Structure formats: structure tokens, C-alpha cells
Amino acid sequence: MGKSAVMSTIASAPESWPWPPIVRASVGWHLLAVGAAVFVPGAAPWAIGAIVLNHVLITAAGLTPRSSLLGPNVTRLPKAAADRREIALTIDDGPDPEVTPRVLDLLDAHGQRATFFCIADCVLAHPALAREIVARGHSIQNHTAQHRHNFSFLGPRGFAAEISRAQQVLEETTGQRPSCFRAPAGLRNPFLAPVLHRLGLLLVSWTRRGFDTRERDAATVLARLTRGLAAGDILLLHDGHAARTAAGRPVVLEVLPPLLARIRADGLRAVTLPEALAA
């Protein structure tokens, strides 16, 4: 199936959301606990404990970026892409006027493609740079409007406002409507999945990450990304909010040259997420 057909299928997805088993079980658990508290003498403390335990489980699922308990979550490329020896290099939190142009030059020099999960407010601040990302063969996807630190605490309306606004800004700026979404830090709650479903967006996390927003040693970041590197992996780096080496250089710029060389040496090819997910 071609990319356009896949996008059409996603866009025409039904409005109703098939709630995941853990969410349906949570509703039943709450009803059972309330019923026990009301009708069973002395059961109230146990019922409260059961509800608290349930909330802890749901919260833990939302705080685990690679979890699929709260809804679909792409953590690896599909088998067809892995069979083609493809990986996805994803770069978050930009565009950044200092770092992103040099990232683009490095990608061009090695003949590889990347997916940039961009913050809409940064795109508004640097629209020409966003258009250059697309013009040079890369993909821009949705990383919310503002990258709010309290994003995982939002409800349905808050999620819809942040994500819809980002969709509009990114499409109007680049001419391409995002099909993938990544939450800030990968954190979320049960209300996110139905909003993404309604907007025709796929939640994408990663296979491995370098923690390059806080790790200043490029060798450590590189080791995290390349340890067990294999076809189908989704790698995470940052052009925005990038940590700096002791010499003051953005870590991503130190990591990319040896990482891209390793990708080529292993017979792998970095492609955009829409390309990898289209089949």
C-alpha cells in the first residue's frame, strides 16, 4: 500500500476510540471497588487501596514512554522496513537556528534522511528553516505547539488544543500535514490516545535514546545509540535543548558523524518515518 493510501486510511479512521483493555479494566475496577465500599461492611479501606493501586498502574504506564498499555505506540519500524535494512533517525525539539543547519549538512554529507519532531512555536519563529528541512528531503512531524512541561497532566481539551494547533502551524508552514506525534519526554495519560486517533496521528516513541539533553559526553551518548544497533530501530537525538560538551559544542553535532558512519558500515539506511511506515 502506498503512502497516500495509508494516509487516506488514517485520515478516515472512525471517530469512536476502542479503549485499550487496561482502561476498560480500570473502569470496571473502580465500579467494583465503589460497590464493595457501599455494600460490604468494612470494605471501604480495601476499596480505597484498590483504587489507589489502579491509579498507580495507570500513571506508571503513562510515565513509561515505550509502553503500549494506554494505546498504540510505535517503538520499532515495521518488519518490511527492517527487512529493507532501514532505521529511523528522529531529532526532537527544534528547529534551532544554530544547531539544525549543521545537522542538515551532516545528514547530507552522509546521504541519510531524518525525521524532525518539531515544536510549532519554534517553527513559527524560524519558518524558513522548517521549509529547508523538508526541501532537503527530511520529514517534519508533530511535537506539540509549546512543548509544555505539564503536557502529561492535560485532559482531552488540552491535548486537542496543543496538538491541533501544532498540526495547523506545521502544515501551513511546510505544506505537509504530519502523520506522527511524539509527546514531550514521551510522557502521557489515557486521554491522549483518543485525541491522536481523532486527528489521524500515530504515537511514535523510540527503540533507543542518547539522553543528549542532559548527557554532555558525546561518547556516552553514541554508545547508548549504537549498542545493539539493528535494522528497524528508531533512534532519538535532539537539535533543540541540546546539551553541550565541555568545549561548548552541541552534543548532537559530535555524535552524528560517528553515528552516521556506523549506520553506513552496518549496511543500514536512515529513512524518514513516513517512508518507513508507508508499507
Rosetta silent file (secondary structure, phi, psi, omega in degrees, C-alpha in Angstrom):
SEQUENCE: MGKSAVMSTIASAPESWPWPPIVRASVGWHLLAVGAAVFVPGAAPWAIGAIVLNHVLITAAGLTPRSSLLGPNVTRLPKAAADRREIALTIDDGPDPEVTPRVLDLLDAHGQRATFFCIADCVLAHPALAREIVARGHSIQNHTAQHRHNFSFLGPRGFAAEISRAQQVLEETTGQRPSCFRAPAGLRNPFLAPVLHRLGLLLVSWTRRGFDTRERDAATVLARLTRGLAAGDILLLHDGHAARTAAGRPVVLEVLPPLLARIRADGLRAVTLPEALAA
SCORE:     score description
SCORE:     0.000 S_00000001
   1 L     0.000  131.728 -177.757    0.000    0.000    0.000 S_00000001
   2 L   -74.436  167.003 -177.621    1.409    3.406   -0.988 S_00000001
   3 H   -59.547  -43.820 -178.149    1.981    6.312    1.365 S_00000001
   4 H   -62.746  -37.991  179.100   -1.025    8.277    0.077 S_00000001
   5 H   -66.609  -40.462  178.817   -3.320    5.290    0.609 S_00000001
   6 H   -63.871  -44.645 -179.867   -2.059    4.804    4.154 S_00000001
   7 H   -63.352  -37.106  178.805   -2.557    8.476    4.971 S_00000001
   8 H   -65.474  -40.575  178.879   -6.062    8.343    3.496 S_00000001
   9 H   -63.285  -43.360  179.548   -6.900    5.317    5.618 S_00000001
  10 H   -64.018  -43.989 -177.056   -5.634    7.024    8.763 S_00000001
  11 H   -63.475  -29.571 -177.231   -7.484   10.250    7.988 S_00000001
  12 L   -95.272   14.252 -179.193  -10.763    8.369    7.521 S_00000001
  13 L   -59.794  145.396 -178.490  -10.442    6.438   10.786 S_00000001
  14 L   -63.764  151.502 -179.511  -13.714    6.219   12.737 S_00000001
  15 L   -67.360  -34.196 -178.120  -14.346    8.764   15.456 S_00000001
  16 L   -66.083  140.616 -176.732  -15.068    6.081   18.070 S_00000001
  17 L  -109.675  122.548  177.611  -11.999    5.041   20.023 S_00000001
  18 L   -76.203   95.353 -175.463  -11.503    1.386   21.016 S_00000001
  19 L   -57.281  137.135 -179.358  -10.317    1.910   24.585 S_00000001
  20 L   -62.635  156.432 -178.889   -7.368   -0.361   25.498 S_00000001
  21 H   -54.407  -38.684 -177.044   -8.012   -3.297   27.843 S_00000001
  22 H   -64.926  -33.531  179.811   -6.193   -1.638   30.752 S_00000001
  23 H   -74.267  -42.019  177.613   -8.502    1.403   30.589 S_00000001
  24 H   -64.570  -39.845  178.008  -11.662   -0.713   30.347 S_00000001
  25 H   -64.929  -35.364  179.298  -10.430   -2.867   33.211 S_00000001
  26 H   -63.409  -41.308  178.283   -9.724    0.287   35.206 S_00000001
  27 H   -62.539  -46.398  178.663  -13.324    1.448   34.825 S_00000001
  28 H   -62.439  -38.688  179.458  -14.614   -1.947   35.942 S_00000001
  29 H   -62.878  -41.571  178.385  -12.166   -1.976   38.846 S_00000001
  30 H   -63.831  -44.640 -179.891  -13.441    1.409   40.028 S_00000001
  31 H   -62.733  -41.848  179.359  -17.072    0.289   39.837 S_00000001
  32 H   -63.970  -42.607 -179.238  -16.279   -2.911   41.714 S_00000001
  33 H   -64.821  -43.469  179.011  -14.370   -1.013   44.406 S_00000001
  34 H   -63.881  -43.003  178.473  -17.151    1.549   44.867 S_00000001
  35 H   -60.411  -41.909  179.515  -19.746   -1.221   45.017 S_00000001
  36 H   -65.168  -40.668 -178.981  -17.732   -3.080   47.656 S_00000001
  37 H   -63.896  -33.925 -176.279  -17.286    0.084   49.720 S_00000001
  38 H   -81.847  -41.692 -169.285  -21.041    0.747   49.678 S_00000001
  39 H  -104.431  -14.417 -178.242  -22.448   -2.728   50.163 S_00000001
  40 L  -109.440  115.378 -179.291  -19.769   -4.701   52.052 S_00000001
  41 L   -58.277  132.477  176.901  -19.271   -3.696   55.702 S_00000001
  42 L    78.563    3.667 -176.156  -15.666   -2.784   56.480 S_00000001
  43 L   -88.579   -8.584 -174.396  -14.576   -2.933   52.836 S_00000001
  44 H   -56.444  -48.373  179.697  -14.074    0.817   52.374 S_00000001
  45 H   -59.538  -39.653  178.343  -10.339    0.891   53.260 S_00000001
  46 H   -66.700  -37.920  179.315   -9.667   -2.019   50.915 S_00000001
  47 H   -64.887  -42.708  178.451  -11.682   -0.340   48.156 S_00000001
  48 H   -63.378  -42.423  177.502   -9.733    2.881   48.530 S_00000001
  49 H   -61.095  -39.838  179.408   -6.479    0.951   48.421 S_00000001
  50 H   -64.655  -40.349  179.448   -7.580   -0.866   45.271 S_00000001
  51 H   -66.558  -42.304  177.942   -8.414    2.439   43.550 S_00000001
  52 H   -61.331  -43.628  178.874   -5.065    3.950   44.580 S_00000001
  53 H   -60.525  -41.029  178.576   -3.241    0.872   43.248 S_00000001
  54 H   -62.799  -42.376  179.473   -5.106    1.186   39.955 S_00000001
  55 H   -65.682  -35.764  177.121   -4.122    4.843   39.615 S_00000001
  56 H   -62.952  -42.565  179.481   -0.502    3.957   40.307 S_00000001
  57 H   -63.301  -46.328  179.749   -0.588    1.391   37.484 S_00000001
  58 H   -62.912  -42.565  179.396   -2.158    3.839   35.021 S_00000001
  59 H   -63.522  -42.191  179.327    0.324    6.554   35.993 S_00000001
  60 H   -61.631  -38.639  178.028    3.256    4.170   35.596 S_00000001
  61 H   -63.909  -39.992  179.611    2.065    3.278   32.093 S_00000001
  62 H   -70.806  -26.880  179.901    1.915    6.969   31.175 S_00000001
  63 L   -89.066    2.747  177.210    5.389    7.585   32.584 S_00000001
  64 L  -108.129   98.575 -171.255    6.857    4.757   30.500 S_00000001
  65 L   -55.310  -30.830 -175.355    7.407    6.283   27.042 S_00000001
  66 L   -94.425    5.804 -179.103    7.664    2.946   25.219 S_00000001
  67 L   -75.216  144.008  174.973    4.571    1.398   26.813 S_00000001
  68 L  -109.474   12.188 -177.505    1.583    0.436   24.648 S_00000001
  69 L   -65.637  -30.899 -176.907   -0.783   -0.109   27.588 S_00000001
  70 L   -94.853    2.506 -179.774   -2.570    3.214   27.008 S_00000001
  71 L   146.564  173.388 -178.410   -2.880    2.824   23.230 S_00000001
  72 L   -55.890  141.333 -176.934   -0.873    2.125   20.066 S_00000001
  73 L  -151.359  114.613 -178.668    2.761    3.204   20.277 S_00000001
  74 E   -80.899  111.723  179.253    5.334    2.723   17.510 S_00000001
  75 L  -109.850  -14.563  175.865    8.594    1.701   19.172 S_00000001
  76 L  -144.047  158.616  175.061   10.187   -0.014   16.166 S_00000001
  77 L   -72.279  154.865  179.536    9.772    0.171   12.421 S_00000001
  78 L   -64.304  163.680 -176.119    7.591   -2.494   10.813 S_00000001
  79 H   -57.086  -37.823 -179.418    9.110   -5.744    9.592 S_00000001
  80 H   -60.434  -40.113  178.841    9.040   -4.626    5.955 S_00000001
  81 H   -69.455  -40.879  178.172   11.251   -1.647    6.798 S_00000001
  82 H   -63.319  -38.733  177.929   13.596   -3.798    8.883 S_00000001
  83 H   -63.353  -27.022  177.008   13.859   -6.260    6.004 S_00000001
  84 L   -85.917    5.643  179.755   14.986   -3.338    3.842 S_00000001
  85 L    65.049   37.283 -179.270   17.710   -2.623    6.448 S_00000001
  86 E   -97.983  148.465  167.856   16.102    0.698    7.360 S_00000001
  87 E  -130.691  167.689  176.203   16.285    2.623   10.612 S_00000001
  88 E  -119.219  123.747  174.841   14.699    5.934   11.634 S_00000001
  89 E   -98.996  113.229 -177.600   16.809    8.757   12.985 S_00000001
  90 E  -111.887  138.424 -173.269   14.496   11.134   14.861 S_00000001
  91 E  -130.185  119.570 -169.317   15.575   14.574   16.083 S_00000001
  92 E  -104.820  160.478  164.192   13.437   16.458   18.598 S_00000001
  93 L    79.793    6.380  177.508   12.721   19.944   19.954 S_00000001
  94 L   -96.642 -161.809    2.342   13.787   22.114   17.014 S_00000001
  95 L   -79.214  148.966  178.885   14.216   23.744   14.709 S_00000001
  96 L  -115.913  125.220 -173.362   17.155   25.562   16.282 S_00000001
  97 L   -64.612  -22.854  178.366   18.831   28.266   14.141 S_00000001
  98 L   -87.266  -43.928 -169.980   22.316   27.395   15.428 S_00000001
  99 L   -90.675  -44.867 -171.656   22.181   23.600   15.505 S_00000001
 100 H   -57.744  -44.655  178.932   19.669   22.458   12.877 S_00000001
 101 H   -57.769  -36.706  179.769   21.504   23.811    9.779 S_00000001
 102 H   -73.990  -32.274  173.945   24.655   21.927   10.811 S_00000001
 103 H   -63.114  -44.161  179.295   22.624   18.783   11.469 S_00000001
 104 H   -61.054  -40.796  179.091   21.208   19.070    7.941 S_00000001
 105 H   -63.948  -41.028  179.040   24.697   19.456    6.486 S_00000001
 106 H   -65.209  -42.094  178.339   25.910   16.337    8.280 S_00000001
 107 H   -62.360  -43.656  178.592   22.921   14.323    7.071 S_00000001
 108 H   -61.987  -42.632 -177.511   23.505   15.481    3.503 S_00000001
 109 H   -62.385  -28.637 -179.092   27.200   14.645    3.689 S_00000001
 110 H  -102.723    0.900  177.308   26.371   11.058    4.670 S_00000001
 111 L    66.319   34.237 -178.314   23.358   10.667    2.354 S_00000001
 112 L  -117.834  158.146 -179.078   20.933    9.871    5.178 S_00000001
 113 L  -116.756  153.663 -178.079   17.435   11.132    5.994 S_00000001
 114 L  -137.693  165.115  174.051   15.883   12.031    9.346 S_00000001
 115 E  -114.155  125.013 -178.597   12.556   12.873   10.921 S_00000001
 116 E  -103.356  112.479  173.429   12.392   16.115   12.879 S_00000001
 117 E   -84.548  100.960 -170.295    9.764   16.210   15.628 S_00000001
 118 E   -99.023  147.761  173.008    9.367   19.982   15.722 S_00000001
 119 L   -85.938  127.958 -173.484    7.790   22.314   18.257 S_00000001
 120 H   -59.756  -39.049  179.449    5.274   24.518   16.433 S_00000001
 121 H   -63.132  -34.294  175.861    6.323   27.699   18.256 S_00000001
 122 H   -69.552  -35.575  176.773    9.918   27.112   17.097 S_00000001
 123 H   -65.614  -41.707  176.768    8.667   26.620   13.550 S_00000001
 124 H   -61.786  -34.827  179.857    6.788   29.913   13.759 S_00000001
 125 H   -75.189  -28.044 -176.690    9.993   31.584   14.917 S_00000001
 126 L  -135.848   62.597 -175.162   12.075   30.012   12.114 S_00000001
 127 H   -63.384  -36.839 -179.547    9.717   29.142    9.227 S_00000001
 128 H   -63.817  -37.157  179.337   12.402   29.291    6.528 S_00000001
 129 H   -67.543  -38.978  176.711   14.479   26.739    8.432 S_00000001
 130 H   -62.382  -43.232  178.987   11.475   24.415    8.725 S_00000001
 131 H   -65.767  -32.752  178.235   10.883   24.651    4.999 S_00000001
 132 H   -66.899  -37.533  177.607   14.569   23.911    4.381 S_00000001
 133 H   -55.813  -47.519 -178.847   14.300   20.700    6.417 S_00000001
 134 H   -69.650  -41.438 -178.145   11.556   19.467    4.101 S_00000001
 135 H   -62.516  -26.392 -178.994   13.243   20.775    0.952 S_00000001
 136 L   -92.597   13.707  169.853   16.350   18.746    1.777 S_00000001
 137 L    94.173    9.179 -179.731   14.370   15.514    1.861 S_00000001
 138 L   -99.946  176.653 -177.477   13.599   15.140    5.543 S_00000001
 139 E  -119.837  141.771  173.781   10.276   14.942    7.370 S_00000001
 140 E  -110.419  129.104 -179.773    8.741   17.238    9.985 S_00000001
 141 E  -126.303  171.953 -168.168    6.342   15.680   12.477 S_00000001
 142 E   -83.803  122.594  176.227    4.271   16.918   15.431 S_00000001
 143 L  -126.532   34.764 -179.867    5.943   17.523   18.805 S_00000001
 144 L    77.085  170.276 -177.926    3.175   19.787   20.193 S_00000001
 145 L   -78.134  -42.140 -171.785    2.735   23.546   19.957 S_00000001
 146 L  -123.305   -9.165 -174.886    4.722   24.623   23.004 S_00000001
 147 L    58.343   53.044 -177.004    6.442   21.521   24.467 S_00000001
 148 L   -67.619  138.883  179.736    4.725   22.168   27.787 S_00000001
 149 L   -71.034  -21.250  178.971    6.346   20.595   30.840 S_00000001
 150 L   -99.996   21.680 -175.661    2.899   19.725   32.211 S_00000001
 151 H   -55.275  -41.965 -175.288    1.783   18.096   28.960 S_00000001
 152 H   -69.806   -9.002  178.438    1.201   14.682   30.541 S_00000001
 153 H   -97.845   -1.444 -177.941   -1.266   16.242   33.008 S_00000001
 154 L   -72.318  158.297  173.635   -3.542   17.708   30.335 S_00000001
 155 L   -99.169 -172.142 -177.150   -7.041   16.446   29.648 S_00000001
 156 H   -54.804  -43.706 -179.061   -8.728   15.817   26.284 S_00000001
 157 H   -67.012  -41.027  178.372   -9.288   19.520   25.536 S_00000001
 158 H   -63.900  -44.284  176.717   -5.737   20.464   26.453 S_00000001
 159 H   -59.690  -48.095 -177.403   -4.295   17.680   24.309 S_00000001
 160 H   -61.040  -41.389 -179.127   -6.529   18.600   21.379 S_00000001
 161 H   -64.913  -47.024 -178.755   -5.596   22.296   21.604 S_00000001
 162 H   -63.827  -46.284 -172.834   -1.838   21.664   21.758 S_00000001
 163 H   -77.693  -40.434  179.913   -1.724   19.037   19.056 S_00000001
 164 H   -64.355  -41.428  178.904   -4.270   20.580   16.667 S_00000001
 165 H   -63.492  -41.636  177.573   -2.528   23.939   16.768 S_00000001
 166 H   -62.844  -42.588  177.061    0.793   22.266   16.002 S_00000001
 167 H   -55.348  -46.588 -177.558   -0.791   20.372   13.102 S_00000001
 168 H   -63.967  -46.511 -178.427   -2.079   23.622   11.630 S_00000001
 169 H   -63.502  -45.833 -176.893    1.205   25.500   12.014 S_00000001
 170 H   -66.302  -40.396  179.612    3.342   22.696   10.605 S_00000001
 171 H   -68.671  -43.090 -179.490    1.064   22.095    7.623 S_00000001
 172 H   -66.782  -31.759 -177.946    0.722   25.780    6.769 S_00000001
 173 H   -80.014  -42.767 -172.650    4.487   26.319    7.050 S_00000001
 174 H  -103.336  -16.935 -176.011    5.785   23.250    5.230 S_00000001
 175 L    81.881    2.916  179.058    2.849   22.233    3.031 S_00000001
 176 L  -124.119  131.986 -179.878    2.909   18.751    4.570 S_00000001
 177 L   -88.752  124.122  179.889    0.495   17.509    7.249 S_00000001
 178 L   -59.657  147.670  176.259    2.211   15.454    9.961 S_00000001
 179 L  -117.316   -7.040 -178.202    1.133   11.836   10.384 S_00000001
 180 E  -125.520  153.060 -179.300    3.212   11.071   13.500 S_00000001
 181 E  -137.107  142.303  171.777    3.266   12.517   17.003 S_00000001
 182 L  -130.977  129.684  179.360    5.708   12.365   19.888 S_00000001
 183 L   -76.654  149.734  174.862    4.820   13.616   23.367 S_00000001
 184 H   -55.515  124.050 -177.080    7.294   15.799   25.270 S_00000001
 185 H    61.627    6.513 -179.718    9.671   13.373   27.006 S_00000001
 186 H    76.976    8.582 -174.379    7.302   10.634   25.815 S_00000001
 187 L   -91.789  144.167 -174.815    5.032   11.165   28.856 S_00000001
 188 L  -159.795 -176.841  174.134    1.247   10.969   28.559 S_00000001
 189 L  -140.623  176.961 -173.568   -2.008    9.840   30.161 S_00000001
 190 L   -61.882  -15.522 -177.573   -5.041    7.788   28.984 S_00000001
 191 L   -81.415  -10.806 -176.188   -6.696   10.831   27.353 S_00000001
 192 H   -73.454  -45.805 -172.674   -4.010   11.231   24.683 S_00000001
 193 H   -56.035  -45.625  179.433   -4.669    8.154   22.523 S_00000001
 194 H   -65.437  -30.444  176.725   -8.276    9.042   21.544 S_00000001
 195 H   -67.256  -44.698  177.474   -7.181   12.572   20.592 S_00000001
 196 H   -62.024  -41.174  178.698   -4.439   11.208   18.342 S_00000001
 197 H   -59.232  -44.772 -178.375   -6.915    8.742   16.834 S_00000001
 198 H   -66.117  -33.068 -178.380   -9.339   11.543   16.035 S_00000001
 199 H   -89.881   -0.710  179.136   -6.567   13.647   14.424 S_00000001
 200 L    71.139   35.905 -177.975   -5.191   10.714   12.410 S_00000001
 201 L  -113.772  143.609  175.127   -1.823   10.698   14.155 S_00000001
 202 E   -98.415  130.426  173.502    0.398    7.759   15.157 S_00000001
 203 E   -75.143  127.518 -179.760    2.185    7.923   18.503 S_00000001
 204 E  -125.482  125.712  173.299    5.886    7.230   17.916 S_00000001
 205 L  -107.455 -118.325 -176.345    8.453    6.740   20.648 S_00000001
 206 L  -163.155  164.859  172.714   11.832    5.076   20.084 S_00000001
 207 L   -89.951  -42.396 -179.974   13.908    1.937   20.359 S_00000001
 208 E  -147.830  148.452 -178.796   16.918    3.649   21.926 S_00000001
 209 E  -132.805  156.776 -177.114   17.782    7.180   23.028 S_00000001
 210 L   -98.065   -8.421 -175.052   21.001    9.012   23.836 S_00000001
 211 L    53.749   42.478 -173.893   19.728   11.292   26.627 S_00000001
 212 L   -82.923    6.310  171.444   21.610   14.064   24.838 S_00000001
 213 L   -88.156  -13.587  178.968   19.670   16.874   26.508 S_00000001
 214 L  -129.379  -20.042 -179.890   21.483   16.165   29.785 S_00000001
 215 L   -88.507  121.103 -175.898   24.486   13.987   28.913 S_00000001
 216 L   -92.695   -8.621 -178.535   27.491   16.151   27.974 S_00000001
 217 L   -95.787  113.060 -175.619   29.805   13.310   26.961 S_00000001
 218 H   -63.277  -35.717 -178.911   29.346   12.508   23.273 S_00000001
 219 H   -63.774  -37.799  178.599   30.978    9.079   23.577 S_00000001
 220 H   -66.403  -43.173  177.941   28.417    8.040   26.191 S_00000001
 221 H   -61.891  -45.648 -179.668   25.527    9.206   24.002 S_00000001
 222 H   -60.922  -42.043 -179.836   26.970    7.398   20.987 S_00000001
 223 H   -62.616  -39.994  178.694   27.384    4.167   22.964 S_00000001
 224 H   -63.635  -36.006 -176.785   23.748    4.251   24.060 S_00000001
 225 H   -79.965  -29.694 -172.637   22.579    4.675   20.481 S_00000001
 226 H  -101.609  -11.864 -179.997   24.837    2.087   18.850 S_00000001
 227 L   -65.945  109.820 -178.041   24.837   -0.711   21.436 S_00000001
 228 L    75.578   18.697 -179.296   22.979   -3.486   19.621 S_00000001
 229 L   -53.270  131.962 -175.960   22.023   -1.180   16.749 S_00000001
 230 L  -148.400  160.997  175.692   19.854   -3.106   14.290 S_00000001
 231 L   -56.216  138.833 -179.044   17.530   -2.689   11.341 S_00000001
 232 L    96.146  -10.167 -179.065   14.139   -1.397   12.448 S_00000001
 233 L   -69.173  149.016  170.399   15.490    0.744   15.276 S_00000001
 234 E  -116.184  117.028 -176.416   14.146    4.232   15.960 S_00000001
 235 E  -101.757  147.066 -178.748   16.865    6.472   17.413 S_00000001
 236 E  -122.096  124.018  172.354   16.275    9.674   19.371 S_00000001
 237 E  -133.539  177.473 -177.924   18.510   12.758   19.400 S_00000001
 238 E  -135.568  131.925  167.738   17.847   16.499   19.880 S_00000001
 239 L   -95.978  -28.980  171.477   18.706   19.612   17.891 S_00000001
 240 L   -94.593  149.214 -179.480   16.711   21.777   20.331 S_00000001
 241 L    59.113   26.990 -177.321   17.587   21.808   24.051 S_00000001
 242 L   -71.470  137.059  173.187   20.825   20.002   23.172 S_00000001
 243 L   -67.380  160.779 -179.259   23.370   19.516   25.932 S_00000001
 244 E  -114.022  144.015  175.223   26.822   20.987   25.379 S_00000001
 245 L   -71.990  174.057  177.943   30.184   19.267   25.583 S_00000001
 246 L   -59.239  -26.068  179.125   32.906   20.601   27.857 S_00000001
 247 L   -86.656   -0.333  177.440   34.102   22.599   24.840 S_00000001
 248 L    87.891   11.858 -178.228   30.660   24.181   24.439 S_00000001
 249 L   -96.770  136.762  177.570   29.661   22.298   21.285 S_00000001
 250 E   -54.424  130.973 -175.433   26.145   20.795   20.985 S_00000001
 251 H   -57.246  -39.215 -177.297   26.433   17.091   21.741 S_00000001
 252 H   -57.618  -33.842 -179.466   24.339   16.095   18.717 S_00000001
 253 H   -73.239  -23.503  175.368   26.964   17.587   16.389 S_00000001
 254 H   -83.252  -30.252 -175.735   29.663   15.447   17.998 S_00000001
 255 H   -81.658  -38.572 -171.896   27.548   12.302   17.922 S_00000001
 256 H   -59.333  -46.713 -178.108   26.165   12.434   14.393 S_00000001
 257 H   -55.727  -52.114  178.815   29.387   11.925   12.352 S_00000001
 258 H   -69.303  -30.236  178.192   30.403    8.628   14.028 S_00000001
 259 H   -66.308  -46.116 -179.846   26.757    7.530   14.288 S_00000001
 260 H   -66.161  -35.211  175.899   26.118    8.084   10.585 S_00000001
 261 H   -65.545  -39.387  178.597   29.388    6.324    9.743 S_00000001
 262 H   -65.474  -41.421  178.547   28.316    3.361   11.887 S_00000001
 263 H   -58.046  -46.653  179.203   24.929    3.237   10.155 S_00000001
 264 H   -65.809  -42.622 -178.324   26.608    3.024    6.773 S_00000001
 265 H   -63.064  -31.435  179.684   29.212    0.492    7.946 S_00000001
 266 L   -85.335    4.668  178.967   26.456   -1.793    9.241 S_00000001
 267 L    72.793   24.830 -179.976   24.686   -1.716    5.886 S_00000001
 268 L  -100.514  165.798  178.372   21.759    0.256    7.283 S_00000001
 269 E  -138.794  125.763  178.468   19.905    3.212    5.788 S_00000001
 270 E   -84.768  123.934 -179.601   18.263    6.040    7.718 S_00000001
 271 E  -126.499  167.097  177.729   14.883    6.977    6.219 S_00000001
 272 L   -74.578  156.747  179.181   12.015    9.217    7.295 S_00000001
 273 H   -60.776  -46.004  177.902    9.215    7.775    9.399 S_00000001
 274 H   -57.022  -36.887  178.450    6.547    8.328    6.714 S_00000001
 275 H   -67.185  -45.280 -177.225    8.723    6.401    4.255 S_00000001
 276 H   -68.995  -33.449 -175.396    9.360    3.539    6.684 S_00000001
 277 H   -90.230   -6.766 -173.331    5.738    3.291    7.840 S_00000001
 278 L   -68.130  -29.706 -176.505    4.164    3.619    4.393 S_00000001
 279 L   -81.104    0.000    0.000    4.386   -0.091    3.538 S_00000001
